Amino acid sequence: MQELCIFLFLKFHYQKAQNKHTRLKAAVHYTVGRLCQKIGEEHRREFSRQTIAAIAETTFRECDIFAKDLEAFARHAKRSTVSAEDVKLLARRSSALSNHIQNKSEELAQEQRDSRKKSTVKRKSRDTEEESRE
Amino acid sequence: MADKEEEICFKKETVSKLLCSSFKEDKTRLGTEATLLMREMLKVFVQEAALRSLKQAESEDCSQIEIEHFEKVLPQLLLDF
């Protein structure tokens, strides 16, 4: 009886893990499909369903490798949180890729600065509005 | 209102869950900026895979991109990433 309970318990958790796995794969497949469709349209060619599935599967597997590398980089730097620096290191193999990631990183930093400035300006204008009303 | 074309990309949660599920240690976390950069990296990976396969198909004068085209470009793609 106990063995049956343990068996059912393990089966339940295994299926739960499998479902999450499947959902993630499906999410990747969906976005890969859309990206391929757009590129196909731009070049007036079509990707076969098999090809899209293969690209999606490869992307999914690469993520596993990326994740393990990122974790190793963070641990090497004695951190438990993966940072932008770890991602930049991951992109080191191709200089084009490395530059692209560096540019994106700078773009994100600029967006952050801009959004902070906007909220400060909003706050200031709100304060002056309230002042003039009093 | 600017007529901005909707950019196709992975959802932040998808990228985060994908990577976090492969971490070996429970305490390892993914930073916000890292998530956004990885989202970009994955998008570039997919685009490279697609474009290289497409170029391969074009060089072979094929109208549709088949899995054989992708298979031919896969080794170099993995080396470049």
PDB file of C-alpha atoms in Angstrom:
ATOM      1  CA  MET A   1       0.000   0.000   0.000  1.00  0.00           C
ATOM      2  CA  GLN A   2       2.791   2.356   0.962  1.00  0.00           C
ATOM      3  CA  GLU A   3       4.663   1.514  -2.219  1.00  0.00           C
ATOM      4  CA  LEU A   4       1.587   2.382  -4.262  1.00  0.00           C
ATOM      5  CA  CYS A   5       1.326   5.754  -2.505  1.00  0.00           C
ATOM      6  CA  ILE A   6       4.960   6.541  -3.182  1.00  0.00           C
ATOM      7  CA  PHE A   7       4.528   5.474  -6.788  1.00  0.00           C
ATOM      8  CA  LEU A   8       1.467   7.704  -7.284  1.00  0.00           C
ATOM      9  CA  PHE A   9       3.219  10.599  -5.548  1.00  0.00           C
ATOM     10  CA  LEU A  10       6.236  10.344  -7.841  1.00  0.00           C
ATOM     11  CA  LYS A  11       4.062   9.894 -10.938  1.00  0.00           C
ATOM     12  CA  PHE A  12       2.074  13.033 -10.052  1.00  0.00           C
ATOM     13  CA  HIS A  13       5.195  15.175  -9.612  1.00  0.00           C
ATOM     14  CA  TYR A  14       6.837  13.780 -12.719  1.00  0.00           C
ATOM     15  CA  GLN A  15       3.758  14.655 -14.794  1.00  0.00           C
ATOM     16  CA  LYS A  16       3.602  18.124 -13.243  1.00  0.00           C
ATOM     17  CA  ALA A  17       7.231  18.723 -14.182  1.00  0.00           C
ATOM     18  CA  GLN A  18       6.598  17.346 -17.665  1.00  0.00           C
ATOM     19  CA  ASN A  19       3.638  19.707 -18.148  1.00  0.00           C
ATOM     20  CA  LYS A  20       5.704  22.747 -17.230  1.00  0.00           C
ATOM     21  CA  HIS A  21       8.388  21.519 -19.620  1.00  0.00           C
ATOM     22  CA  THR A  22       5.820  21.093 -22.398  1.00  0.00           C
ATOM     23  CA  ARG A  23       4.336  24.548 -21.804  1.00  0.00           C
ATOM     24  CA  LEU A  24       7.750  26.195 -21.989  1.00  0.00           C
ATOM     25  CA  LYS A  25       8.576  24.328 -25.180  1.00  0.00           C
ATOM     26  CA  ALA A  26       5.262  25.416 -26.686  1.00  0.00           C
ATOM     27  CA  ALA A  27       5.937  29.042 -25.736  1.00  0.00           C
ATOM     28  CA  VAL A  28       9.343  28.891 -27.427  1.00  0.00           C
ATOM     29  CA  HIS A  29       7.861  27.204 -30.489  1.00  0.00           C
ATOM     30  CA  TYR A  30       5.237  29.926 -30.800  1.00  0.00           C
ATOM     31  CA  THR A  31       7.691  32.822 -30.804  1.00  0.00           C
ATOM     32  CA  VAL A  32      10.141  30.958 -33.057  1.00  0.00           C
ATOM     33  CA  GLY A  33       7.290  30.362 -35.509  1.00  0.00           C
ATOM     34  CA  ARG A  34       6.385  34.051 -35.562  1.00  0.00           C
ATOM     35  CA  LEU A  35       9.990  35.153 -36.058  1.00  0.00           C
ATOM     36  CA  CYS A  36      10.464  32.651 -38.896  1.00  0.00           C
ATOM     37  CA  GLN A  37       7.229  33.711 -40.523  1.00  0.00           C
ATOM     38  CA  LYS A  38       8.300  37.370 -40.487  1.00  0.00           C
ATOM     39  CA  ILE A  39      11.740  36.591 -41.923  1.00  0.00           C
ATOM     40  CA  GLY A  40      10.142  34.359 -44.537  1.00  0.00           C
ATOM     41  CA  GLU A  41       7.746  37.117 -45.580  1.00  0.00           C
ATOM     42  CA  GLU A  42      10.588  39.622 -45.850  1.00  0.00           C
ATOM     43  CA  HIS A  43      12.459  37.298 -48.210  1.00  0.00           C
ATOM     44  CA  ARG A  44       9.428  35.877 -49.997  1.00  0.00           C
ATOM     45  CA  ARG A  45      10.153  32.321 -48.937  1.00  0.00           C
ATOM     46  CA  GLU A  46       8.471  29.954 -46.538  1.00  0.00           C
ATOM     47  CA  PHE A  47       9.856  27.883 -43.694  1.00  0.00           C
ATOM     48  CA  SER A  48       8.603  24.329 -43.586  1.00  0.00           C
ATOM     49  CA  ARG A  49       6.882  23.318 -40.335  1.00  0.00           C
ATOM     50  CA  GLN A  50       9.632  20.795 -39.738  1.00  0.00           C
ATOM     51  CA  THR A  51      12.303  23.499 -39.959  1.00  0.00           C
ATOM     52  CA  ILE A  52      10.493  25.762 -37.493  1.00  0.00           C
ATOM     53  CA  ALA A  53      10.135  22.846 -35.099  1.00  0.00           C
ATOM     54  CA  ALA A  54      13.840  22.038 -35.449  1.00  0.00           C
ATOM     55  CA  ILE A  55      14.874  25.644 -34.792  1.00  0.00           C
ATOM     56  CA  ALA A  56      12.561  25.758 -31.771  1.00  0.00           C
ATOM     57  CA  GLU A  57      13.970  22.515 -30.382  1.00  0.00           C
ATOM     58  CA  THR A  58      17.547  23.712 -30.898  1.00  0.00           C
ATOM     59  CA  THR A  59      16.782  27.031 -29.191  1.00  0.00           C
ATOM     60  CA  PHE A  60      15.217  25.205 -26.260  1.00  0.00           C
ATOM     61  CA  ARG A  61      18.289  22.999 -25.850  1.00  0.00           C
ATOM     62  CA  GLU A  62      20.697  25.904 -26.210  1.00  0.00           C
ATOM     63  CA  CYS A  63      18.909  27.614 -23.315  1.00  0.00           C
ATOM     64  CA  ASP A  64      19.917  24.745 -21.077  1.00  0.00           C
ATOM     65  CA  ILE A  65      23.560  25.224 -22.055  1.00  0.00           C
ATOM     66  CA  PHE A  66      23.302  29.013 -21.695  1.00  0.00           C
ATOM     67  CA  ALA A  67      21.745  28.693 -18.246  1.00  0.00           C
ATOM     68  CA  LYS A  68      24.479  26.394 -16.985  1.00  0.00           C
ATOM     69  CA  ASP A  69      27.193  28.682 -18.358  1.00  0.00           C
ATOM     70  CA  LEU A  70      25.550  31.754 -16.799  1.00  0.00           C
ATOM     71  CA  GLU A  71      25.303  29.998 -13.455  1.00  0.00           C
ATOM     72  CA  ALA A  72      28.974  29.025 -13.634  1.00  0.00           C
ATOM     73  CA  PHE A  73      30.018  32.594 -14.478  1.00  0.00           C
ATOM     74  CA  ALA A  74      28.018  34.012 -11.575  1.00  0.00           C
ATOM     75  CA  ARG A  75      29.371  31.428  -9.165  1.00  0.00           C
ATOM     76  CA  HIS A  76      32.921  32.187 -10.382  1.00  0.00           C
ATOM     77  CA  ALA A  77      32.314  35.840  -9.500  1.00  0.00           C
ATOM     78  CA  LYS A  78      31.011  34.678  -6.114  1.00  0.00           C
ATOM     79  CA  ARG A  79      27.473  35.869  -6.869  1.00  0.00           C
ATOM     80  CA  SER A  80      24.200  34.003  -6.642  1.00  0.00           C
ATOM     81  CA  THR A  81      22.395  36.344  -9.045  1.00  0.00           C
ATOM     82  CA  VAL A  82      23.198  36.180 -12.750  1.00  0.00           C
ATOM     83  CA  SER A  83      24.065  39.669 -13.990  1.00  0.00           C
ATOM     84  CA  ALA A  84      24.379  41.508 -17.305  1.00  0.00           C
ATOM     85  CA  GLU A  85      28.148  40.969 -17.120  1.00  0.00           C
ATOM     86  CA  ASP A  86      27.571  37.211 -17.182  1.00  0.00           C
ATOM     87  CA  VAL A  87      25.437  37.536 -20.309  1.00  0.00           C
ATOM     88  CA  LYS A  88      28.107  39.665 -21.989  1.00  0.00           C
ATOM     89  CA  LEU A  89      30.649  36.951 -21.227  1.00  0.00           C
ATOM     90  CA  LEU A  90      28.297  34.384 -22.743  1.00  0.00           C
ATOM     91  CA  ALA A  91      28.285  36.398 -25.981  1.00  0.00           C
ATOM     92  CA  ARG A  92      32.059  36.506 -26.253  1.00  0.00           C
ATOM     93  CA  ARG A  93      32.543  34.002 -29.102  1.00  0.00           C
ATOM     94  CA  SER A  94      31.508  36.278 -31.940  1.00  0.00           C
ATOM     95  CA  SER A  95      32.542  39.940 -31.941  1.00  0.00           C
ATOM     96  CA  ALA A  96      29.387  40.882 -33.852  1.00  0.00           C
ATOM     97  CA  LEU A  97      27.249  39.219 -31.193  1.00  0.00           C
ATOM     98  CA  SER A  98      29.335  40.677 -28.400  1.00  0.00           C
ATOM     99  CA  ASN A  99      28.931  44.194 -29.809  1.00  0.00           C
ATOM    100  CA  HIS A 100      25.212  43.698 -30.311  1.00  0.00           C
ATOM    101  CA  ILE A 101      24.717  42.650 -26.690  1.00  0.00           C
ATOM    102  CA  GLN A 102      26.884  45.499 -25.458  1.00  0.00           C
ATOM    103  CA  ASN A 103      24.808  47.985 -27.461  1.00  0.00           C
ATOM    104  CA  LYS A 104      21.574  46.485 -26.150  1.00  0.00           C
ATOM    105  CA  SER A 105      22.905  46.760 -22.613  1.00  0.00           C
ATOM    106  CA  GLU A 106      23.695  50.444 -23.119  1.00  0.00           C
ATOM    107  CA  GLU A 107      20.261  50.968 -24.700  1.00  0.00           C
ATOM    108  CA  LEU A 108      18.565  49.427 -21.666  1.00  0.00           C
ATOM    109  CA  ALA A 109      20.633  51.561 -19.303  1.00  0.00           C
ATOM    110  CA  GLN A 110      19.663  54.691 -21.251  1.00  0.00           C
ATOM    111  CA  GLU A 111      15.967  53.705 -21.147  1.00  0.00           C
ATOM    112  CA  GLN A 112      16.237  53.331 -17.388  1.00  0.00           C
ATOM    113  CA  ARG A 113      17.813  56.771 -17.028  1.00  0.00           C
ATOM    114  CA  ASP A 114      15.148  58.296 -19.270  1.00  0.00           C
ATOM    115  CA  SER A 115      12.276  56.739 -17.343  1.00  0.00           C
ATOM    116  CA  ARG A 116      13.746  57.960 -14.058  1.00  0.00           C
ATOM    117  CA  LYS A 117      14.063  61.485 -15.445  1.00  0.00           C
ATOM    118  CA  LYS A 118      10.452  61.367 -16.668  1.00  0.00           C
ATOM    119  CA  SER A 119       9.099  60.374 -13.278  1.00  0.00           C
ATOM    120  CA  THR A 120      11.155  63.141 -11.613  1.00  0.00           C
ATOM    121  CA  VAL A 121       9.813  65.718 -14.090  1.00  0.00           C
ATOM    122  CA  LYS A 122       6.260  64.441 -13.539  1.00  0.00           C
ATOM    123  CA  ARG A 123       6.676  64.712  -9.779  1.00  0.00           C
ATOM    124  CA  LYS A 124       8.135  68.222 -10.024  1.00  0.00           C
ATOM    125  CA  SER A 125       5.354  69.499 -12.289  1.00  0.00           C
ATOM    126  CA  ARG A 126       2.766  67.946  -9.995  1.00  0.00           C
ATOM    127  CA  ASP A 127       4.372  69.680  -6.991  1.00  0.00           C
ATOM    128  CA  THR A 128       4.433  73.091  -8.697  1.00  0.00           C
ATOM    129  CA  GLU A 129       0.791  72.572  -9.729  1.00  0.00           C
ATOM    130  CA  GLU A 130      -0.199  71.893  -6.142  1.00  0.00           C
ATOM    131  CA  GLU A 131       1.819  74.908  -4.961  1.00  0.00           C
ATOM    132  CA  SER A 132       0.098  77.284  -7.363  1.00  0.00           C
ATOM    133  CA  ARG A 133      -3.328  75.964  -6.311  1.00  0.00           C
ATOM    134  CA  GLU A 134      -2.753  76.698  -2.618  1.00  0.00           C
TER     135      GLU A 134
ATOM    136  CA  MET B   1       0.680  58.189 -32.061  1.00  0.00           C
ATOM    137  CA  ALA B   2       3.659  56.738 -33.963  1.00  0.00           C
ATOM    138  CA  ASP B   3       2.963  53.815 -36.242  1.00  0.00           C
ATOM    139  CA  LYS B   4       5.347  51.449 -34.520  1.00  0.00           C
ATOM    140  CA  GLU B   5       5.528  47.914 -35.842  1.00  0.00           C
ATOM    141  CA  GLU B   6       5.007  45.393 -33.084  1.00  0.00           C
ATOM    142  CA  GLU B   7       8.345  43.733 -32.394  1.00  0.00           C
ATOM    143  CA  ILE B   8       8.254  39.978 -32.017  1.00  0.00           C
ATOM    144  CA  CYS B   9      10.188  38.711 -29.021  1.00  0.00           C
ATOM    145  CA  PHE B  10      10.088  36.206 -26.227  1.00  0.00           C
ATOM    146  CA  LYS B  11       8.116  37.055 -23.121  1.00  0.00           C
ATOM    147  CA  LYS B  12      10.221  37.989 -20.119  1.00  0.00           C
ATOM    148  CA  GLU B  13       8.558  35.295 -18.009  1.00  0.00           C
ATOM    149  CA  THR B  14       9.307  32.633 -20.622  1.00  0.00           C
ATOM    150  CA  VAL B  15      12.994  33.556 -20.753  1.00  0.00           C
ATOM    151  CA  SER B  16      13.177  33.656 -16.986  1.00  0.00           C
ATOM    152  CA  LYS B  17      11.440  30.296 -16.467  1.00  0.00           C
ATOM    153  CA  LEU B  18      13.456  28.651 -19.241  1.00  0.00           C
ATOM    154  CA  LEU B  19      16.788  29.638 -17.773  1.00  0.00           C
ATOM    155  CA  CYS B  20      15.885  29.202 -14.109  1.00  0.00           C
ATOM    156  CA  SER B  21      14.617  25.668 -14.705  1.00  0.00           C
ATOM    157  CA  SER B  22      18.113  24.693 -15.888  1.00  0.00           C
ATOM    158  CA  PHE B  23      20.020  26.155 -12.934  1.00  0.00           C
ATOM    159  CA  LYS B  24      21.613  23.476 -10.837  1.00  0.00           C
ATOM    160  CA  GLU B  25      21.403  25.353  -7.546  1.00  0.00           C
ATOM    161  CA  ASP B  26      18.230  26.664  -5.910  1.00  0.00           C
ATOM    162  CA  LYS B  27      19.874  29.863  -4.776  1.00  0.00           C
ATOM    163  CA  THR B  28      20.881  30.952  -8.300  1.00  0.00           C
ATOM    164  CA  ARG B  29      18.673  33.815  -9.531  1.00  0.00           C
ATOM    165  CA  LEU B  30      18.420  35.739 -12.775  1.00  0.00           C
ATOM    166  CA  GLY B  31      18.790  39.539 -12.599  1.00  0.00           C
ATOM    167  CA  THR B  32      16.341  41.845 -14.407  1.00  0.00           C
ATOM    168  CA  GLU B  33      18.851  43.266 -16.862  1.00  0.00           C
ATOM    169  CA  ALA B  34      20.259  39.784 -17.488  1.00  0.00           C
ATOM    170  CA  THR B  35      16.750  38.553 -18.348  1.00  0.00           C
ATOM    171  CA  LEU B  36      16.278  41.344 -20.872  1.00  0.00           C
ATOM    172  CA  LEU B  37      19.698  40.759 -22.424  1.00  0.00           C
ATOM    173  CA  MET B  38      19.075  37.021 -22.670  1.00  0.00           C
ATOM    174  CA  ARG B  39      15.745  37.723 -24.304  1.00  0.00           C
ATOM    175  CA  GLU B  40      17.669  39.707 -26.929  1.00  0.00           C
ATOM    176  CA  MET B  41      20.302  36.984 -27.266  1.00  0.00           C
ATOM    177  CA  LEU B  42      17.689  34.287 -27.863  1.00  0.00           C
ATOM    178  CA  LYS B  43      15.970  36.459 -30.442  1.00  0.00           C
ATOM    179  CA  VAL B  44      19.290  36.926 -32.263  1.00  0.00           C
ATOM    180  CA  PHE B  45      19.923  33.172 -32.059  1.00  0.00           C
ATOM    181  CA  VAL B  46      16.593  32.356 -33.684  1.00  0.00           C
ATOM    182  CA  GLN B  47      17.040  35.082 -36.322  1.00  0.00           C
ATOM    183  CA  GLU B  48      20.523  33.808 -37.164  1.00  0.00           C
ATOM    184  CA  ALA B  49      19.243  30.241 -37.424  1.00  0.00           C
ATOM    185  CA  ALA B  50      16.414  31.361 -39.687  1.00  0.00           C
ATOM    186  CA  LEU B  51      18.459  33.722 -41.877  1.00  0.00           C
ATOM    187  CA  ARG B  52      21.321  31.280 -42.356  1.00  0.00           C
ATOM    188  CA  SER B  53      18.873  28.509 -43.282  1.00  0.00           C
ATOM    189  CA  LEU B  54      17.203  30.892 -45.688  1.00  0.00           C
ATOM    190  CA  LYS B  55      20.513  31.845 -47.316  1.00  0.00           C
ATOM    191  CA  GLN B  56      21.320  28.153 -47.666  1.00  0.00           C
ATOM    192  CA  ALA B  57      17.974  27.516 -49.339  1.00  0.00           C
ATOM    193  CA  GLU B  58      18.534  30.482 -51.662  1.00  0.00           C
ATOM    194  CA  SER B  59      21.993  29.205 -52.640  1.00  0.00           C
ATOM    195  CA  GLU B  60      20.411  25.890 -53.546  1.00  0.00           C
ATOM    196  CA  ASP B  61      17.633  27.601 -55.499  1.00  0.00           C
ATOM    197  CA  CYS B  62      14.899  26.182 -53.294  1.00  0.00           C
ATOM    198  CA  SER B  63      11.633  28.004 -52.857  1.00  0.00           C
ATOM    199  CA  GLN B  64      10.925  26.558 -49.424  1.00  0.00           C
ATOM    200  CA  ILE B  65      13.295  26.323 -46.491  1.00  0.00           C
ATOM    201  CA  GLU B  66      13.576  22.689 -45.536  1.00  0.00           C
ATOM    202  CA  ILE B  67      15.125  20.999 -42.548  1.00  0.00           C
ATOM    203  CA  GLU B  68      18.153  19.948 -44.644  1.00  0.00           C
ATOM    204  CA  HIS B  69      19.036  23.618 -45.052  1.00  0.00           C
ATOM    205  CA  PHE B  70      18.900  24.144 -41.313  1.00  0.00           C
ATOM    206  CA  GLU B  71      20.989  21.010 -40.697  1.00  0.00           C
ATOM    207  CA  LYS B  72      23.735  22.349 -42.956  1.00  0.00           C
ATOM    208  CA  VAL B  73      24.022  25.648 -41.106  1.00  0.00           C
ATOM    209  CA  LEU B  74      23.599  24.252 -37.589  1.00  0.00           C
ATOM    210  CA  PRO B  75      27.259  23.324 -36.838  1.00  0.00           C
ATOM    211  CA  GLN B  76      28.599  26.801 -37.620  1.00  0.00           C
ATOM    212  CA  LEU B  77      25.676  28.405 -35.783  1.00  0.00           C
ATOM    213  CA  LEU B  78      26.500  26.510 -32.599  1.00  0.00           C
ATOM    214  CA  LEU B  79      30.198  27.385 -32.923  1.00  0.00           C
ATOM    215  CA  ASP B  80      29.355  31.066 -33.294  1.00  0.00           C
ATOM    216  CA  PHE B  81      27.245  31.070 -30.172  1.00  0.00           C
TER     217      PHE B  81
END
